[in-house]
Short mmCIF file of C-alpha atoms in Angstrom, two decimals:
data_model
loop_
_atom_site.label_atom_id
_atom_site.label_comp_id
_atom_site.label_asym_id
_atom_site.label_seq_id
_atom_site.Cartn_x
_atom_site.Cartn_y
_atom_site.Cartn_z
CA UNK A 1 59.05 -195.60 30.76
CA UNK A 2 55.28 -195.36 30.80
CA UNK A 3 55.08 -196.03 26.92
CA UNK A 4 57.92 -199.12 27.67
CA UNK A 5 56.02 -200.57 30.99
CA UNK A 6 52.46 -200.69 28.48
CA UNK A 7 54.23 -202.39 25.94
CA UNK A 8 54.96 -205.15 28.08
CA UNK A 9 52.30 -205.41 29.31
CA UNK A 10 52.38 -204.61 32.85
CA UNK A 11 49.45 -202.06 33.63
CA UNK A 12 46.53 -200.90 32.39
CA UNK A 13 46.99 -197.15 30.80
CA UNK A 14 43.11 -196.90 32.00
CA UNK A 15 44.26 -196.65 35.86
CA UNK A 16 46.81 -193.53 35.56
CA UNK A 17 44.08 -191.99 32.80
CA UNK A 18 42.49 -188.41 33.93
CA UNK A 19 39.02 -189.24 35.11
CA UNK A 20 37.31 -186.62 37.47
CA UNK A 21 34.65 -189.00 38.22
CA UNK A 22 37.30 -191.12 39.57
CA UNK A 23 39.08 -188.57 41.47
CA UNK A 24 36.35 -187.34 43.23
CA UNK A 25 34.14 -190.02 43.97
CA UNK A 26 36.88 -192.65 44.63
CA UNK A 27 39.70 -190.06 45.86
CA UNK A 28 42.11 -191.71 43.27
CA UNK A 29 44.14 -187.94 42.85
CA UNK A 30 47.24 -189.54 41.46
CA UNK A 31 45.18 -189.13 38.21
CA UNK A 32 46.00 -185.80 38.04
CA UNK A 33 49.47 -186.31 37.56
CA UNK A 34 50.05 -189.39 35.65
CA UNK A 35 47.96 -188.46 33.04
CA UNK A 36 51.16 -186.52 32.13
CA UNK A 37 53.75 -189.07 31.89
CA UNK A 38 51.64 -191.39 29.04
CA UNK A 39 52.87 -190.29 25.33
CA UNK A 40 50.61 -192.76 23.76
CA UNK A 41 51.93 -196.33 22.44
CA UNK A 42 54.84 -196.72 20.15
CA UNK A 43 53.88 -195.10 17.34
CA UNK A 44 55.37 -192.26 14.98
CA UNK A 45 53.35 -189.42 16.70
CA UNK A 46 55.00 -191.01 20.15
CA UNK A 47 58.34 -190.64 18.05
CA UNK A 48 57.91 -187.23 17.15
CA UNK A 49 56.43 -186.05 20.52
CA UNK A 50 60.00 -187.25 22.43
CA UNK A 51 61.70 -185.61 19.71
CA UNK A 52 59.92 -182.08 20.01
CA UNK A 53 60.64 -182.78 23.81
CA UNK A 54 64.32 -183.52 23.83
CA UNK A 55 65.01 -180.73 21.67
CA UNK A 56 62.79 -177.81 22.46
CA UNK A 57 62.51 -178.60 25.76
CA UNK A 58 66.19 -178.83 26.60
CA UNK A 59 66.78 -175.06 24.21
CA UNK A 60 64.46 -173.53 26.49
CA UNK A 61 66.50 -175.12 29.84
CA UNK A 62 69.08 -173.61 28.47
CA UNK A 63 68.17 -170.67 26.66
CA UNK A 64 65.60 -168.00 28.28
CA UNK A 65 65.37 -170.53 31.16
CA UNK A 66 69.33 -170.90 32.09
CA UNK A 67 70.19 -170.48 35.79
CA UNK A 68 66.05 -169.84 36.28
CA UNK A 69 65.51 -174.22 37.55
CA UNK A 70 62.88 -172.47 39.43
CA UNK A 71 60.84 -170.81 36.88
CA UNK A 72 61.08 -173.35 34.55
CA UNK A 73 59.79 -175.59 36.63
CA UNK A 74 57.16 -173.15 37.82
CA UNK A 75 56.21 -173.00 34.13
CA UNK A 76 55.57 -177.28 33.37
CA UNK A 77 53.60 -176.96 36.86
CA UNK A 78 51.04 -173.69 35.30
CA UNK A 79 50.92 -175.67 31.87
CA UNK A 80 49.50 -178.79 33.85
CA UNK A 81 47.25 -176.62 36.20
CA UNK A 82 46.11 -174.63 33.14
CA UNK A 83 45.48 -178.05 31.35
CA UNK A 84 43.77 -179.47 34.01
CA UNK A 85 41.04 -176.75 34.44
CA UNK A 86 40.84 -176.86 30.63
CA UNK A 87 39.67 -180.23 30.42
CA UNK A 88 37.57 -179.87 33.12
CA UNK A 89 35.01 -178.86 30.13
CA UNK A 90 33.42 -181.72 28.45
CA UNK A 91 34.23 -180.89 24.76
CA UNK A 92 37.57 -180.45 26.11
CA UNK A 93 38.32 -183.31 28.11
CA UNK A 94 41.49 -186.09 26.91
CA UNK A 95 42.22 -189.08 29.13
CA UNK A 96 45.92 -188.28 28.58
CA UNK A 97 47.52 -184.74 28.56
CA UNK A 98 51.45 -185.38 27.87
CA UNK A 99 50.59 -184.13 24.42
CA UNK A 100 49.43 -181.04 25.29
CA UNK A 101 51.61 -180.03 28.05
CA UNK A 102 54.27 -180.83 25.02
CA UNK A 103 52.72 -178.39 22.51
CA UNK A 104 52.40 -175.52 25.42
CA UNK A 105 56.33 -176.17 25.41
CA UNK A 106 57.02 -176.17 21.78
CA UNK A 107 54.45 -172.61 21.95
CA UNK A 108 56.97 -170.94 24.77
CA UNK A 109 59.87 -172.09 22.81
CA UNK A 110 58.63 -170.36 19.58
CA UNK A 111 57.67 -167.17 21.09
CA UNK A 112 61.36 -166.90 22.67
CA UNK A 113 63.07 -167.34 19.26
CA UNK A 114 60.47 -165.93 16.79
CA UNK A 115 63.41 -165.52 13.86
CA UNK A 116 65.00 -169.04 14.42
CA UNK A 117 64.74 -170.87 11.05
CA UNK A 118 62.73 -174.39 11.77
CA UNK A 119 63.51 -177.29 8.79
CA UNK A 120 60.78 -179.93 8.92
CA UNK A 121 62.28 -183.15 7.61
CA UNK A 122 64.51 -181.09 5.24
CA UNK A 123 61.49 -179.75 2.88
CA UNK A 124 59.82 -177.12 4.53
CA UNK A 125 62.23 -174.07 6.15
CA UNK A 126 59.83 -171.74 8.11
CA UNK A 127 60.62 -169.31 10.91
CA UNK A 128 60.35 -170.34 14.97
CA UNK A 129 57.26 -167.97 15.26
CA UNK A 130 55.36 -170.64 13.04
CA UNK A 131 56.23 -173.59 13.94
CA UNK A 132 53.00 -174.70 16.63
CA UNK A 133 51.21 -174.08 13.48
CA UNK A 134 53.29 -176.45 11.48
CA UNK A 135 53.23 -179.11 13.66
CA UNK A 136 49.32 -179.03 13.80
CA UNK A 137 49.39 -179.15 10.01
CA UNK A 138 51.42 -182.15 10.47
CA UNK A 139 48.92 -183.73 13.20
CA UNK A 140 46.03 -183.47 11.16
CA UNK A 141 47.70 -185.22 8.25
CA UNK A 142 48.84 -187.55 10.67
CA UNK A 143 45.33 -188.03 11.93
CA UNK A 144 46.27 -187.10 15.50
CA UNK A 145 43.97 -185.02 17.71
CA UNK A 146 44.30 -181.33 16.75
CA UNK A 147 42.36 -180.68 20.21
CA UNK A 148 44.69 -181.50 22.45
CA UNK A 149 47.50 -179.41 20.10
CA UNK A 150 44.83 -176.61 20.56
CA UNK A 151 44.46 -176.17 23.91
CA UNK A 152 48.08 -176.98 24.72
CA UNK A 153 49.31 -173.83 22.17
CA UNK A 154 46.12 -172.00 24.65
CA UNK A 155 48.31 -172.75 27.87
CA UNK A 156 51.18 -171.50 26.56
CA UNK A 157 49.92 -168.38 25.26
CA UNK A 158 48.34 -167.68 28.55
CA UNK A 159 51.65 -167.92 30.47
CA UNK A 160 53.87 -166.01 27.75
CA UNK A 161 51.08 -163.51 28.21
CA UNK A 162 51.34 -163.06 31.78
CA UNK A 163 55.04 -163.81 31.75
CA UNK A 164 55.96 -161.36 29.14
CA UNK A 165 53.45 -159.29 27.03
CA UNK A 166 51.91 -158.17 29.65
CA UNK A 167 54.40 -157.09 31.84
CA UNK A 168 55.87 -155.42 28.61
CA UNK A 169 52.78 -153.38 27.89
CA UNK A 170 52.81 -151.87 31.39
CA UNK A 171 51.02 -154.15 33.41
CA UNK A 172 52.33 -155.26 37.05
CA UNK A 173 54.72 -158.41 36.85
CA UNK A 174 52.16 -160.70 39.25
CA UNK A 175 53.06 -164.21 37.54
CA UNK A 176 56.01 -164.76 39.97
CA UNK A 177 57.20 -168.24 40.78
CA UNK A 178 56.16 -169.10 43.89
CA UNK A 179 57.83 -169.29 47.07
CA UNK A 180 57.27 -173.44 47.24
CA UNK A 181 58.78 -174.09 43.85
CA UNK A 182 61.72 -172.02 44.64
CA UNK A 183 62.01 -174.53 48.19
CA UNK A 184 61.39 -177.75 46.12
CA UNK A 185 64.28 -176.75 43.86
CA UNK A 186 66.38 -175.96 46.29
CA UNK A 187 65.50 -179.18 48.26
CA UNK A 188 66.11 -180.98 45.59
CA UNK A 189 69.98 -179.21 44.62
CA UNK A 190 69.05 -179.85 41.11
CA UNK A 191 69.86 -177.05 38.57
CA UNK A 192 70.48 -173.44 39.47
CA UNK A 193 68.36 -170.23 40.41
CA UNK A 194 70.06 -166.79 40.49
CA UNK A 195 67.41 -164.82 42.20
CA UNK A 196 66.25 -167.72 44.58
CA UNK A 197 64.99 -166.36 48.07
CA UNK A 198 65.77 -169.46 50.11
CA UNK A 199 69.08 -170.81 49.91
CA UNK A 200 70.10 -174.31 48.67
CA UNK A 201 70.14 -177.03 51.03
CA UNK A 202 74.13 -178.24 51.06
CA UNK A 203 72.92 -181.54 52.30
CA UNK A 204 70.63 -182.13 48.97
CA UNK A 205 72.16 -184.99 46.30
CA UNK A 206 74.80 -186.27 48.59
CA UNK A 207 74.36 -190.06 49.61
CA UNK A 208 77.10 -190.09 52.00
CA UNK A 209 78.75 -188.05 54.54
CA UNK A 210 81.57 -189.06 57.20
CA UNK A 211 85.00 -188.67 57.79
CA UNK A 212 87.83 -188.44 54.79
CA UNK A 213 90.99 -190.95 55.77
CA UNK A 214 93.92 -190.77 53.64
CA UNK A 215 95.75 -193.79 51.70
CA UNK A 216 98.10 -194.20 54.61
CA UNK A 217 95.38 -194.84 57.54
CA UNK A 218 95.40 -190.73 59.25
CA UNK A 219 92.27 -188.67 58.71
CA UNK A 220 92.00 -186.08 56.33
CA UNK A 221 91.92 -183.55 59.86
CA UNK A 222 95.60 -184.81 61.36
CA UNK A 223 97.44 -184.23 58.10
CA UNK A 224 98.99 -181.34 59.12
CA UNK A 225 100.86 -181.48 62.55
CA UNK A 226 99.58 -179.44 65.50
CA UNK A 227 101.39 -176.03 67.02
CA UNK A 228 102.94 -177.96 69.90
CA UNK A 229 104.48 -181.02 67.69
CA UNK A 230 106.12 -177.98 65.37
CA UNK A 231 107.83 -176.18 68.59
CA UNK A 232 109.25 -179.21 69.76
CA UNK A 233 110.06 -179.51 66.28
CA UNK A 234 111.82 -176.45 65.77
CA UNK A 235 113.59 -176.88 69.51
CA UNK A 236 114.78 -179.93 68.68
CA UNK A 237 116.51 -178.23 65.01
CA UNK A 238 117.84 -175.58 66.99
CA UNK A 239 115.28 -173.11 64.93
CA UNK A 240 112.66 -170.93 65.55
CA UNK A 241 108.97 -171.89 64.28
CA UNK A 242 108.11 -170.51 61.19
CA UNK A 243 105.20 -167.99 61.63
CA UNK A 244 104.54 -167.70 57.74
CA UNK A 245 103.30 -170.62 55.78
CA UNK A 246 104.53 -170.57 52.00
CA UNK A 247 108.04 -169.10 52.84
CA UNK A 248 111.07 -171.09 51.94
CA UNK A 249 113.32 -169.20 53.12
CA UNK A 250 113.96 -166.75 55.95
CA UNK A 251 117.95 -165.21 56.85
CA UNK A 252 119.74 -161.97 56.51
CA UNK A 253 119.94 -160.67 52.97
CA UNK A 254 123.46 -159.29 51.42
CA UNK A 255 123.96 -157.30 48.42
CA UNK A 256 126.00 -158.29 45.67
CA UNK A 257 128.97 -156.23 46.36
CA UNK A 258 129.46 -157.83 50.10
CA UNK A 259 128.16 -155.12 52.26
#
C-alpha cells in the first residue's frame, strides 16, 4: 500500500522516513514505525522482497511459530527495536528499514529449517542454512544495499541466540514475550497462543451483538416452550410431562412370548 500510495503520487516517502533529528527535535515519533512499511518503489528488488515475505514469513506463522500469535509477534517487534538502536550509529543509519526487518525474517526462517533444500530461480539448489547468504550474493549483483541485508541477518541472529542457542547451552530462558504482547493479541482475537497468561477477550472481532430472531418472527430464547405451557400441555393429552428430553418412547415393556 505504501509502495502503491507513492506511485500515485500521493505523499512524500521523505515524511514517514527514519530521521532522529526529526523525532527528537520536532517530536514527529511516527517515524519510528513507518519507516517499516516502505519496500522501496516498484522495482525487482521490491518484487523479490514481497516474495521472500509472503513465503518465509507465512512458513514461519505456521511452522515453529503455529499457535505462538504472541511470540511471533513479539519477535517482528525485537527485530524493529533491535533495528532501530542499530541505526542509531551513523555508518549504520537507512531512511527505510522494511528491508532489513525482512532479511532478520528470512535469517529466523533459515535457522529453523537448516536442511530444507532452497532453489533460486531453478539454477542454484542450496540448503535453508545458506540461504541469507544467497540472497546477499544476489543483492550485490543486483546493486542493492548489502548494509541493510547485514544488519538485518545481525537482528536475527541476536534473537535466535537468545531464543534458542542460548537457552540450549544452559543459559536461563530470559527472552520471554512479554506480558503486553500477549494482551494486544488477545485484544485483538487474532491468531492463537497456547501458553497465553491472559485470556482472550470474547468480545474482540465481532461487529455486532444483539438478539437472534428466527425466520418466523420469535426470538432465538422462546423457541422452546416453558415448564408451565408443557403441563398444561400434557393435562390437556391426558399424559404426564416427560421428564427426559431425547426419549421417544416411554410404556410397559413385554417380552416376546406374552408374559
Amino acid at each position: 500500500m505504501a509502495t502503491s500510495a507513492l506511485y500515485l503520487g500521493l505523499y512524500d516517502p521523505w515524511n514517514i522516513a527514519l530521521s532522529y533529528q526529526d523525532v527528537f527535535k520536532r517530536f514527529q515519533v511516527w517515524r519510528l514505525i513507518t519507516n517499516f512499511f516502505f519496500l522501496g518503489p516498484f522495482s525487482p528488488i521490491f518484487a523479490f522482497r514481497l516474495i521472500m515475505i509472503a513465503r518465509y514469513g507465512v512458513l514461519l506463522e505456521r511452522g515453529p511459530f503455529d499457535k505462538r500469535t504472541a511470540d511471533y509477534v513479539w519477535m517482528l517487534i525485537f527485530g524493529a527495536l533491535s533495528l532501530l538502536v542499530m541505526a542509531a550509529i551513523p555508518f549504520l543509519w537507512a531512511p527505510f528499514m522494511a528491508g532489513s526487518l525482512v532479511f532478520m525474517i528470512v535469517y529466523v526462517w533459515s535457522r529453523e529449517f537448516p536442511n530444507a533444500q532452497i532453489s533460486i530461480y531453478g539454477v542454484v539448489t542450496l540448503k535453508g542454512f545458506y540461504l541469507p547468504w544467497a540472497l546477499l550474493a544476489l543483492d550485490l549483483i543486483f546493486g542493492a544495499s548489502l548494509m541493510e541485508d547485514i544488519i538485518g541477518m545481525v537482528a536475527g541472529h541476536l534473537y535466535y541466540f537468545l531464543t534458542v542457542l542460548h537457552p540450549l547451552a544452559g543459559g536461563k530462558y530470559l527472552f520471554k514475550t512479554p506480558l503486553w504482547v500477549h494482551k494486544l493479541v488477545a485484544f485483538w482475537g487474532k491468531g492463537i497462543q497456547v501458553d497465553s497468561p491472559v485470556q482472550r477477550d470474547p468480545s474482540a472481532g465481532v461487529a455486532f451483538r444483539g438478539q437472534s430472531y428466527r425466520l418466523n418472527g420469535n426470538r432465538a430464547q422462546a423457541s422452546r416452550p416453558s415448564e408451565q405451557e408443557q403441563k398444561k400441555q400434557a393435562n390437556s393429552s391426558g399424559s404426564q410431562p416427560n421428564s427426559g428430553d431425547g426419549v421417544a418412547f416411554r410404556g410397559k415393556s413385554h417380552r416376546l412370548n406374552g408374559h
